[in-house]
Amino acid sequence: MQLHLPGRSAVRLGGLAAAVLTIFVLGSCASTPTGSVAPEAERVAPIQPEREQISPQLYDLSVTTVGNGYVMPDYPRRVAGGTTLDLAIAPRTGFVVDDVVVAGGSVMASSMTYGGEITLGPIESDTDVTVFFRKERVCLVLSVGGPKGVAHFGAIRALHDNGIYPDAVFGTSMGSLVGGLYATAPDSDIAARYAEFIDAYRERSRAAAITDVTRGAIIGGATATALTIGNVFVGAVGAVAGGAIAFREFEMLENDRFQETLDEFVAGVSVADTPIPFATMYLAKIGNGVQLIVSSEEPLSAAVARSVNNPFLFPDTSLEYVDPGTDRIAAVPIQEADARFAPDRIIAINVTDAPAVVATSVDAIIEEIRIPNLGDTPVEALDPGTTFFEHAYETGYQTVIAYYGRPGHRLSNLSSRP
């Protein structure tokens, strides 16, 4: 056996000496200080290097509102990468969501008009969100209904007393007359304005030396009568057509005189140039048939005169244009108003005895307010000085007040402004 020591030559040991040395060496390596064998668990593990702790990437999230509304939660803040967040968006009363822009692109959905929730994320970069709010666009729709249409005056006053000022108005027949007067002076007392118009017509009639009258004058019609234009049967015009005005001072209302008076009263304004947008419609003779026409560029007085025209009660009138009251859909022109003005909300005042009919889908929210207890309203109600007028006005006013859940004034306050 040889043992090699550093710096020395190998030393050869004899058999006994080699055996002793081997036992000594092995005993030294296998023994603990106490002479026992060390268990596996007590052996020292190698030291591992510490792992580096990586922080998540943070991004800036900024949410800005423009207009009357709010977003929850309230931002700006910093968010960790990969975060998903829900934003609740709500406009204030009388306003709607106009657009939602995320990172420069619109994510607005039609269902968001009146608020809702959007989900952002996972967020992997700085993100800017801008929510735009705007005033709600409200269109007022006024139905046909003969003398019952006086209730429209009270309904409009009730809307104002509830802080609702329509942005557009669409009316047919008697609703056309009320709507035209309103659209040309939306800040005026609408019932008082109507009374002024009636007085103007009376003066024009007196100037024409029309006296000794025994018959009433009718706007629209109150008696069901069949109409044939050419070979086309139109139907019972008067049954659901516009209103009737009873004048005891002069003979039957003349449509041309009505138009002339109205044109002077509204200073010749056209349908396209009213202070708030206005539209009406009428039946027009086309060959041997008739077509429903929505007003566009003509003078307002002409459009309204056509919408209230009833040839059976105006024997000298032209058959070129006819009151549209026989058209079931035109009775409460909701879908035409939606197509013309694209409002967010339609408030339809319905003084007929039947619910409104909508043949096609309408994007706007519809609030149909049906005015009750008007079935026996006589034609004299269209005279502003009668108790019949007061009853119809008050019924319209109180019905709308009750609909919106607020108390309000009575007819005695007719001349005051809110």
Tab-separated table of N, CA, C and O in Angstrom, residues 49-165:
chain	number	residue	atom	x	y	z
A	49	PRO	N	-29.793	30.384	-4.063
A	49	PRO	CA	-29.869	31.849	-4.230
A	49	PRO	C	-31.331	32.320	-4.163
A	49	PRO	O	-32.246	31.634	-4.609
A	50	GLU	N	-31.616	33.512	-3.554
A	50	GLU	CA	-32.974	34.060	-3.448
A	50	GLU	C	-33.497	34.445	-4.832
A	50	GLU	O	-32.766	35.005	-5.647
A	51	ARG	N	-34.831	34.118	-5.066
A	51	ARG	CA	-35.454	34.494	-6.342
A	51	ARG	C	-35.843	35.968	-6.315
A	51	ARG	O	-36.332	36.479	-5.312
A	52	GLU	N	-35.760	36.680	-7.445
A	52	GLU	CA	-36.112	38.097	-7.548
A	52	GLU	C	-37.634	38.267	-7.560
A	52	GLU	O	-38.329	37.599	-8.317
A	53	GLN	N	-38.181	39.111	-6.669
A	53	GLN	CA	-39.621	39.391	-6.620
A	53	GLN	C	-39.976	40.403	-7.706
A	53	GLN	O	-39.477	41.535	-7.707
A	54	ILE	N	-40.921	40.029	-8.663
A	54	ILE	CA	-41.301	40.891	-9.786
A	54	ILE	C	-42.636	41.579	-9.472
A	54	ILE	O	-43.653	40.915	-9.272
A	55	SER	N	-42.692	42.931	-9.424
A	55	SER	CA	-43.921	43.693	-9.164
A	55	SER	C	-44.753	43.757	-10.442
A	55	SER	O	-44.207	43.854	-11.545
A	56	PRO	N	-46.140	43.738	-10.313
A	56	PRO	CA	-46.980	43.831	-11.509
A	56	PRO	C	-46.873	45.211	-12.147
A	56	PRO	O	-46.671	46.215	-11.462
A	57	GLN	N	-47.023	45.263	-13.471
A	57	GLN	CA	-47.001	46.527	-14.189
A	57	GLN	C	-48.251	47.327	-13.849
A	57	GLN	O	-49.374	46.804	-13.849
A	58	LEU	N	-48.105	48.606	-13.531
A	58	LEU	CA	-49.235	49.476	-13.216
A	58	LEU	C	-49.520	50.398	-14.395
A	58	LEU	O	-48.591	50.903	-15.040
A	59	TYR	N	-50.824	50.617	-14.629
A	59	TYR	CA	-51.235	51.485	-15.726
A	59	TYR	C	-52.174	52.563	-15.208
A	59	TYR	O	-52.907	52.365	-14.228
A	60	ASP	N	-52.146	53.705	-15.874
A	60	ASP	CA	-53.028	54.819	-15.506
A	60	ASP	C	-54.384	54.639	-16.181
A	60	ASP	O	-54.463	54.461	-17.394
A	61	LEU	N	-55.444	54.705	-15.379
A	61	LEU	CA	-56.811	54.667	-15.907
A	61	LEU	C	-57.473	55.994	-15.576
A	61	LEU	O	-57.586	56.367	-14.405
A	62	SER	N	-57.910	56.707	-16.609
A	62	SER	CA	-58.527	58.019	-16.428
A	62	SER	C	-59.927	58.007	-17.026
A	62	SER	O	-60.104	57.628	-18.186
A	63	VAL	N	-60.922	58.389	-16.230
A	63	VAL	CA	-62.312	58.454	-16.696
A	63	VAL	C	-62.801	59.885	-16.563
A	63	VAL	O	-62.769	60.472	-15.469
A	64	THR	N	-63.260	60.458	-17.677
A	64	THR	CA	-63.726	61.839	-17.707
A	64	THR	C	-65.185	61.874	-18.136
A	64	THR	O	-65.576	61.142	-19.053
A	65	THR	N	-66.014	62.693	-17.486
A	65	THR	CA	-67.409	62.878	-17.887
A	65	THR	C	-67.576	64.269	-18.474
A	65	THR	O	-67.008	65.245	-17.982
A	66	VAL	N	-68.363	64.346	-19.535
A	66	VAL	CA	-68.679	65.611	-20.192
A	66	VAL	C	-70.193	65.739	-20.229
A	66	VAL	O	-70.871	64.979	-20.922
A	67	GLY	N	-70.745	66.676	-19.473
A	67	GLY	CA	-72.192	66.849	-19.426
A	67	GLY	C	-72.764	66.382	-18.108
A	67	GLY	O	-72.049	66.178	-17.118
A	68	ASN	N	-74.070	66.188	-18.091
A	68	ASN	CA	-74.814	65.900	-16.862
A	68	ASN	C	-74.973	64.412	-16.628
A	68	ASN	O	-75.925	63.793	-17.109
A	69	GLY	N	-74.040	63.823	-15.890
A	69	GLY	CA	-74.105	62.413	-15.561
A	69	GLY	C	-72.891	62.025	-14.742
A	69	GLY	O	-72.029	62.861	-14.445
A	70	TYR	N	-72.796	60.775	-14.357
A	70	TYR	CA	-71.669	60.338	-13.540
A	70	TYR	C	-71.304	58.896	-13.863
A	70	TYR	O	-72.072	58.149	-14.481
A	71	VAL	N	-70.081	58.527	-13.444
A	71	VAL	CA	-69.549	57.188	-13.646
A	71	VAL	C	-69.052	56.671	-12.309
A	71	VAL	O	-68.409	57.391	-11.544
A	72	MET	N	-69.344	55.432	-12.003
A	72	MET	CA	-68.875	54.800	-10.777
A	72	MET	C	-68.145	53.495	-11.118
A	72	MET	O	-68.596	52.774	-12.004
A	73	PRO	N	-67.022	53.130	-10.443
A	73	PRO	CA	-66.357	53.922	-9.416
A	73	PRO	C	-65.756	55.200	-9.994
A	73	PRO	O	-65.633	55.369	-11.198
A	74	ASP	N	-65.349	56.073	-9.053
A	74	ASP	CA	-64.810	57.366	-9.436
A	74	ASP	C	-63.319	57.222	-9.725
A	74	ASP	O	-62.560	56.759	-8.884
A	75	TYR	N	-62.894	57.555	-10.922
A	75	TYR	CA	-61.511	57.460	-11.336
A	75	TYR	C	-61.013	58.864	-11.626
A	75	TYR	O	-61.807	59.792	-11.659
A	76	PRO	N	-59.718	59.176	-11.785
A	76	PRO	CA	-58.612	58.310	-12.221
A	76	PRO	C	-57.943	57.528	-11.084
A	76	PRO	O	-58.051	57.879	-9.918
A	77	ARG	N	-57.227	56.495	-11.482
A	77	ARG	CA	-56.446	55.682	-10.555
A	77	ARG	C	-55.454	54.828	-11.342
A	77	ARG	O	-55.493	54.802	-12.565
A	78	ARG	N	-54.560	54.131	-10.597
A	78	ARG	CA	-53.608	53.218	-11.218
A	78	ARG	C	-54.085	51.801	-10.978
A	78	ARG	O	-54.506	51.456	-9.861
A	79	VAL	N	-54.019	50.995	-12.009
A	79	VAL	CA	-54.490	49.615	-11.914
A	79	VAL	C	-53.407	48.673	-12.407
A	79	VAL	O	-52.570	49.032	-13.239
A	80	ALA	N	-53.412	47.475	-11.869
A	80	ALA	CA	-52.431	46.470	-12.256
A	80	ALA	C	-52.764	45.900	-13.627
A	80	ALA	O	-53.935	45.767	-14.006
A	81	GLY	N	-51.708	45.568	-14.357
A	81	GLY	CA	-51.907	44.963	-15.664
A	81	GLY	C	-52.717	43.689	-15.569
A	81	GLY	O	-52.561	42.907	-14.632
A	82	GLY	N	-53.622	43.493	-16.544
A	82	GLY	CA	-54.478	42.319	-16.540
A	82	GLY	C	-55.772	42.485	-15.782
A	82	GLY	O	-56.627	41.598	-15.779
A	83	THR	N	-55.957	43.674	-15.141
A	83	THR	CA	-57.176	43.921	-14.361
A	83	THR	C	-58.381	44.103	-15.280
A	83	THR	O	-58.292	44.703	-16.349
A	84	THR	N	-59.525	43.588	-14.845
A	84	THR	CA	-60.810	43.815	-15.518
A	84	THR	C	-61.712	44.602	-14.581
A	84	THR	O	-61.862	44.241	-13.412
A	85	LEU	N	-62.321	45.693	-15.098
A	85	LEU	CA	-63.133	46.574	-14.259
A	85	LEU	C	-64.496	46.820	-14.903
A	85	LEU	O	-64.616	46.889	-16.127
A	86	ASP	N	-65.510	46.956	-14.064
A	86	ASP	CA	-66.853	47.335	-14.521
A	86	ASP	C	-67.101	48.794	-14.175
A	86	ASP	O	-66.864	49.221	-13.037
A	87	LEU	N	-67.588	49.564	-15.169
A	87	LEU	CA	-67.934	50.963	-14.967
A	87	LEU	C	-69.444	51.120	-15.101
A	87	LEU	O	-70.025	50.737	-16.114
A	88	ALA	N	-70.088	51.680	-14.086
A	88	ALA	CA	-71.523	51.977	-14.141
A	88	ALA	C	-71.700	53.414	-14.613
A	88	ALA	O	-71.108	54.339	-14.046
A	89	ILE	N	-72.500	53.606	-15.654
A	89	ILE	CA	-72.703	54.920	-16.265
A	89	ILE	C	-74.169	55.310	-16.101
A	89	ILE	O	-75.065	54.531	-16.434
A	90	ALA	N	-74.418	56.507	-15.600
A	90	ALA	CA	-75.802	56.944	-15.352
A	90	ALA	C	-75.951	58.424	-15.658
A	90	ALA	O	-75.257	59.261	-15.070
A	91	PRO	N	-76.845	58.790	-16.592
A	91	PRO	CA	-77.137	60.205	-16.821
A	91	PRO	C	-78.076	60.726	-15.744
A	91	PRO	O	-78.811	59.968	-15.112
A	92	ARG	N	-78.059	62.027	-15.546
A	92	ARG	CA	-79.002	62.630	-14.614
A	92	ARG	C	-80.365	62.781	-15.289
A	92	ARG	O	-80.488	62.633	-16.507
A	93	THR	N	-81.389	63.071	-14.505
A	93	THR	CA	-82.748	63.190	-15.029
A	93	THR	C	-82.798	64.237	-16.144
A	93	THR	O	-82.290	65.347	-15.996
A	94	GLY	N	-83.402	63.851	-17.251
A	94	GLY	CA	-83.506	64.749	-18.392
A	94	GLY	C	-82.330	64.689	-19.338
A	94	GLY	O	-82.291	65.430	-20.327
A	95	PHE	N	-81.382	63.770	-19.069
A	95	PHE	CA	-80.209	63.638	-19.919
A	95	PHE	C	-80.026	62.176	-20.313
A	95	PHE	O	-80.588	61.279	-19.693
A	96	VAL	N	-79.208	61.954	-21.344
A	96	VAL	CA	-78.926	60.604	-21.819
A	96	VAL	C	-77.440	60.493	-22.113
A	96	VAL	O	-76.719	61.496	-22.175
A	97	VAL	N	-76.981	59.246	-22.284
A	97	VAL	CA	-75.598	59.010	-22.685
A	97	VAL	C	-75.489	59.235	-24.191
A	97	VAL	O	-76.214	58.628	-24.975
A	98	ASP	N	-74.583	60.112	-24.580
A	98	ASP	CA	-74.409	60.417	-25.996
A	98	ASP	C	-73.338	59.542	-26.631
A	98	ASP	O	-73.484	59.078	-27.762
A	99	ASP	N	-72.243	59.287	-25.904
A	99	ASP	CA	-71.175	58.458	-26.448
A	99	ASP	C	-70.255	58.014	-25.318
A	99	ASP	O	-70.141	58.690	-24.282
A	100	VAL	N	-69.619	56.874	-25.508
A	100	VAL	CA	-68.602	56.369	-24.593
A	100	VAL	C	-67.370	56.062	-25.443
A	100	VAL	O	-67.425	55.230	-26.345
A	101	VAL	N	-66.259	56.750	-25.150
A	101	VAL	CA	-65.040	56.623	-25.940
A	101	VAL	C	-63.954	56.020	-25.061
A	101	VAL	O	-63.618	56.561	-24.002
A	102	VAL	N	-63.405	54.879	-25.481
A	102	VAL	CA	-62.336	54.196	-24.763
A	102	VAL	C	-61.111	54.146	-25.665
A	102	VAL	O	-61.182	53.623	-26.782
A	103	ALA	N	-60.009	54.728	-25.179
A	103	ALA	CA	-58.753	54.741	-25.936
A	103	ALA	C	-58.957	55.285	-27.346
A	103	ALA	O	-58.406	54.766	-28.319
A	104	GLY	N	-59.778	56.315	-27.466
A	104	GLY	CA	-59.979	56.980	-28.744
A	104	GLY	C	-61.027	56.379	-29.643
A	104	GLY	O	-61.323	56.923	-30.702
A	105	GLY	N	-61.644	55.260	-29.252
A	105	GLY	CA	-62.667	54.621	-30.083
A	105	GLY	C	-63.998	54.539	-29.370
A	105	GLY	O	-64.066	54.299	-28.160
A	106	SER	N	-65.092	54.755	-30.103
A	106	SER	CA	-66.423	54.710	-29.513
A	106	SER	C	-66.838	53.269	-29.231
A	106	SER	O	-66.666	52.387	-30.067
A	107	VAL	N	-67.371	53.038	-28.034
A	107	VAL	CA	-67.907	51.721	-27.679
A	107	VAL	C	-69.384	51.846	-27.311
A	107	VAL	O	-69.948	50.976	-26.656
A	108	MET	N	-70.018	52.936	-27.772
A	108	MET	CA	-71.404	53.215	-27.427
A	108	MET	C	-72.345	52.222	-28.095
A	108	MET	O	-72.230	51.943	-29.285
A	109	ALA	N	-73.269	51.686	-27.311
A	109	ALA	CA	-74.327	50.818	-27.829
A	109	ALA	C	-75.663	51.522	-27.621
A	109	ALA	O	-75.823	52.309	-26.694
A	110	SER	N	-76.627	51.244	-28.502
A	110	SER	CA	-77.929	51.909	-28.392
A	110	SER	C	-78.597	51.632	-27.055
A	110	SER	O	-79.343	52.456	-26.535
A	111	SER	N	-78.316	50.486	-26.476
A	111	SER	CA	-78.914	50.142	-25.181
A	111	SER	C	-78.359	50.981	-24.045
A	111	SER	O	-78.878	50.940	-22.935
A	112	MET	N	-77.302	51.743	-24.306
A	112	MET	CA	-76.662	52.552	-23.277
A	112	MET	C	-77.262	53.942	-23.160
A	112	MET	O	-76.844	54.732	-22.315
A	113	THR	N	-78.237	54.286	-23.987
A	113	THR	CA	-78.751	55.655	-24.018
A	113	THR	C	-79.147	56.153	-22.640
A	113	THR	O	-78.868	57.297	-22.267
A	114	TYR	N	-79.794	55.310	-21.872
A	114	TYR	CA	-80.241	55.721	-20.542
A	114	TYR	C	-79.364	55.130	-19.437
A	114	TYR	O	-79.796	55.001	-18.295
A	115	GLY	N	-78.127	54.795	-19.793
A	115	GLY	CA	-77.180	54.318	-18.798
A	115	GLY	C	-77.040	52.814	-18.805
A	115	GLY	O	-77.772	52.086	-19.474
A	116	GLY	N	-76.042	52.339	-18.051
A	116	GLY	CA	-75.784	50.915	-17.987
A	116	GLY	C	-74.381	50.666	-17.493
A	116	GLY	O	-73.783	51.509	-16.817
A	117	GLU	N	-73.831	49.527	-17.828
A	117	GLU	CA	-72.516	49.124	-17.346
A	117	GLU	C	-71.660	48.644	-18.506
A	117	GLU	O	-72.142	47.947	-19.395
A	118	ILE	N	-70.382	49.039	-18.501
A	118	ILE	CA	-69.435	48.539	-19.485
A	118	ILE	C	-68.271	47.888	-18.742
A	118	ILE	O	-67.981	48.236	-17.591
A	119	THR	N	-67.618	46.935	-19.385
A	119	THR	CA	-66.488	46.226	-18.794
A	119	THR	C	-65.215	46.621	-19.525
A	119	THR	O	-65.151	46.575	-20.753
A	120	LEU	N	-64.212	47.011	-18.773
A	120	LEU	CA	-62.902	47.356	-19.315
A	120	LEU	C	-61.921	46.240	-18.987
A	120	LEU	O	-61.880	45.769	-17.853
A	121	GLY	N	-61.109	45.876	-19.941
A	121	GLY	CA	-60.040	44.945	-19.629
A	121	GLY	C	-60.083	43.673	-20.449
A	121	GLY	O	-60.996	43.453	-21.244
A	122	PRO	N	-59.070	42.824	-20.208
A	122	PRO	CA	-57.951	43.073	-19.296
A	122	PRO	C	-57.148	44.308	-19.735
A	122	PRO	O	-56.855	44.479	-20.916
A	123	ILE	N	-56.800	45.168	-18.767
A	123	ILE	CA	-56.098	46.407	-19.048
A	123	ILE	C	-54.608	46.108	-19.169
A	123	ILE	O	-53.989	45.596	-18.230
A	124	GLU	N	-54.043	46.444	-20.320
A	124	GLU	CA	-52.634	46.169	-20.582
A	124	GLU	C	-51.876	47.413	-21.008
A	124	GLU	O	-50.741	47.323	-21.472
A	125	SER	N	-52.487	48.590	-20.837
A	125	SER	CA	-51.819	49.842	-21.189
A	125	SER	C	-52.566	50.984	-20.509
A	125	SER	O	-53.668	50.793	-19.975
A	126	ASP	N	-51.980	52.166	-20.517
A	126	ASP	CA	-52.681	53.344	-20.002
A	126	ASP	C	-53.972	53.523	-20.800
A	126	ASP	O	-53.973	53.428	-22.033
A	127	THR	N	-55.083	53.778	-20.108
A	127	THR	CA	-56.392	53.812	-20.758
A	127	THR	C	-57.160	55.063	-20.364
A	127	THR	O	-57.297	55.359	-19.169
A	128	ASP	N	-57.648	55.792	-21.375
A	128	ASP	CA	-58.490	56.970	-21.153
A	128	ASP	C	-59.918	56.648	-21.565
A	128	ASP	O	-60.164	56.127	-22.655
A	129	VAL	N	-60.875	56.961	-20.687
A	129	VAL	CA	-62.301	56.752	-20.964
A	129	VAL	C	-62.996	58.102	-20.838
A	129	VAL	O	-62.826	58.806	-19.838
A	130	THR	N	-63.782	58.472	-21.858
A	130	THR	CA	-64.567	59.707	-21.806
A	130	THR	C	-66.028	59.367	-22.068
A	130	THR	O	-66.347	58.715	-23.066
A	131	VAL	N	-66.901	59.783	-21.164
A	131	VAL	CA	-68.342	59.547	-21.300
A	131	VAL	C	-69.019	60.894	-21.546
A	131	VAL	O	-68.887	61.824	-20.744
A	132	PHE	N	-69.739	60.980	-22.660
A	132	PHE	CA	-70.423	62.217	-23.036
A	132	PHE	C	-71.915	62.085	-22.734
A	132	PHE	O	-72.557	61.101	-23.123
A	133	PHE	N	-72.474	63.078	-22.069
A	133	PHE	CA	-73.905	63.139	-21.798
A	133	PHE	C	-74.489	64.337	-22.545
A	133	PHE	O	-73.814	65.339	-22.770
A	134	ARG	N	-75.748	64.231	-22.929
A	134	ARG	CA	-76.449	65.345	-23.576
A	134	ARG	C	-77.882	65.385	-23.100
A	134	ARG	O	-78.386	64.434	-22.488
A	135	LYS	N	-78.545	66.487	-23.415
A	135	LYS	CA	-79.943	66.633	-23.044
A	135	LYS	C	-80.789	65.614	-23.800
A	135	LYS	O	-80.575	65.370	-24.988
A	136	GLU	N	-81.730	65.029	-23.116
A	136	GLU	CA	-82.651	64.078	-23.745
A	136	GLU	C	-83.505	64.788	-24.785
A	136	GLU	O	-84.010	65.894	-24.541
A	137	ARG	N	-83.672	64.162	-25.959
A	137	ARG	CA	-84.541	64.718	-27.001
A	137	ARG	C	-85.953	64.136	-26.829
A	137	ARG	O	-86.150	62.926	-26.973
A	138	VAL	N	-86.897	65.019	-26.553
A	138	VAL	CA	-88.272	64.609	-26.299
A	138	VAL	C	-89.169	65.133	-27.410
A	138	VAL	O	-89.128	66.330	-27.743
A	139	CYS	N	-89.965	64.252	-27.987
A	139	CYS	CA	-90.937	64.656	-29.001
A	139	CYS	C	-92.346	64.511	-28.428
A	139	CYS	O	-92.700	63.461	-27.891
A	140	LEU	N	-93.127	65.562	-28.547
A	140	LEU	CA	-94.522	65.548	-28.116
A	140	LEU	C	-95.402	65.165	-29.303
A	140	LEU	O	-95.305	65.756	-30.383
A	141	VAL	N	-96.239	64.156	-29.117
A	141	VAL	CA	-97.181	63.723	-30.144
A	141	VAL	C	-98.595	64.035	-29.661
A	141	VAL	O	-98.978	63.664	-28.548
A	142	LEU	N	-99.361	64.721	-30.510
A	142	LEU	CA	-100.726	65.121	-30.165
A	142	LEU	C	-101.699	64.445	-31.123
A	142	LEU	O	-101.602	64.586	-32.345
A	143	SER	N	-102.656	63.740	-30.554
A	143	SER	CA	-103.582	62.944	-31.355
A	143	SER	C	-104.692	63.775	-31.965
A	143	SER	O	-104.902	64.946	-31.623
A	144	VAL	N	-105.442	63.135	-32.859
A	144	VAL	CA	-106.707	63.683	-33.332
A	144	VAL	C	-107.718	63.539	-32.198
A	144	VAL	O	-107.402	62.996	-31.148
A	145	GLY	N	-108.933	64.003	-32.431
A	145	GLY	CA	-109.939	63.769	-31.400
A	145	GLY	C	-111.081	64.758	-31.324
A	145	GLY	O	-111.825	64.761	-30.348
A	146	GLY	N	-111.244	65.630	-32.318
A	146	GLY	CA	-112.355	66.550	-32.286
A	146	GLY	C	-112.254	67.524	-31.124
A	146	GLY	O	-111.167	67.918	-30.706
A	147	PRO	N	-113.364	67.926	-30.551
A	147	PRO	CA	-113.333	68.888	-29.445
A	147	PRO	C	-112.586	68.364	-28.232
A	147	PRO	O	-112.149	69.146	-27.391
A	148	LYS	N	-112.415	67.060	-28.134
A	148	LYS	CA	-111.633	66.505	-27.037
A	148	LYS	C	-110.179	66.960	-27.095
A	148	LYS	O	-109.453	66.900	-26.094
A	149	GLY	N	-109.751	67.428	-28.267
A	149	GLY	CA	-108.384	67.908	-28.428
A	149	GLY	C	-108.046	69.098	-27.574
A	149	GLY	O	-106.868	69.431	-27.399
A	150	VAL	N	-109.050	69.764	-27.000
A	150	VAL	CA	-108.793	70.858	-26.060
A	150	VAL	C	-107.942	70.366	-24.888
A	150	VAL	O	-107.169	71.124	-24.294
A	151	ALA	N	-108.057	69.092	-24.564
A	151	ALA	CA	-107.254	68.530	-23.467
A	151	ALA	C	-105.764	68.651	-23.750
A	151	ALA	O	-104.951	68.648	-22.806
A	152	HIS	N	-105.362	68.777	-25.013
A	152	HIS	CA	-103.956	68.953	-25.344
A	152	HIS	C	-103.375	70.209	-24.693
A	152	HIS	O	-102.208	70.230	-24.284
A	153	PHE	N	-104.178	71.267	-24.613
A	153	PHE	CA	-103.696	72.504	-24.005
A	153	PHE	C	-103.323	72.288	-22.535
A	153	PHE	O	-102.269	72.718	-22.067
A	154	GLY	N	-104.209	71.619	-21.804
A	154	GLY	CA	-103.915	71.337	-20.404
A	154	GLY	C	-102.743	70.399	-20.239
A	154	GLY	O	-101.928	70.549	-19.314
A	155	ALA	N	-102.620	69.421	-21.145
A	155	ALA	CA	-101.518	68.467	-21.065
A	155	ALA	C	-100.175	69.168	-21.253
A	155	ALA	O	-99.201	68.877	-20.543
A	156	ILE	N	-100.104	70.097	-22.190
A	156	ILE	CA	-98.849	70.818	-22.435
A	156	ILE	C	-98.471	71.655	-21.221
A	156	ILE	O	-97.305	71.690	-20.807
A	157	ARG	N	-99.456	72.318	-20.629
A	157	ARG	CA	-99.152	73.105	-19.425
A	157	ARG	C	-98.647	72.207	-18.299
A	157	ARG	O	-97.719	72.554	-17.561
A	158	ALA	N	-99.223	71.022	-18.151
A	158	ALA	CA	-98.782	70.089	-17.107
A	158	ALA	C	-97.357	69.613	-17.362
A	158	ALA	O	-96.574	69.438	-16.413
A	159	LEU	N	-97.009	69.388	-18.614
A	159	LEU	CA	-95.637	69.007	-18.936
A	159	LEU	C	-94.670	70.102	-18.482
A	159	LEU	O	-93.626	69.825	-17.877
A	160	HIS	N	-94.996	71.342	-18.792
A	160	HIS	CA	-94.139	72.454	-18.370
A	160	HIS	C	-94.035	72.520	-16.851
A	160	HIS	O	-92.955	72.785	-16.307
A	161	ASP	N	-95.138	72.303	-16.167
A	161	ASP	CA	-95.104	72.356	-14.706
A	161	ASP	C	-94.285	71.221	-14.115
A	161	ASP	O	-93.877	71.277	-12.954
A	162	ASN	N	-94.050	70.179	-14.899
A	162	ASN	CA	-93.172	69.085	-14.473
A	162	ASN	C	-91.751	69.272	-15.002
A	162	ASN	O	-90.939	68.353	-14.915
A	163	GLY	N	-91.472	70.434	-15.564
A	163	GLY	CA	-90.132	70.704	-16.065
A	163	GLY	C	-89.811	70.026	-17.373
A	163	GLY	O	-88.647	69.883	-17.743
A	164	ILE	N	-90.836	69.607	-18.130
A	164	ILE	CA	-90.637	68.919	-19.406
A	164	ILE	C	-90.989	69.882	-20.535
A	164	ILE	O	-92.149	70.302	-20.676
A	165	TYR	N	-89.984	70.230	-21.325
A	165	TYR	CA	-90.177	71.129	-22.450
A	165	TYR	C	-89.790	70.378	-23.727
A	165	TYR	O	-88.607	70.203	-24.011
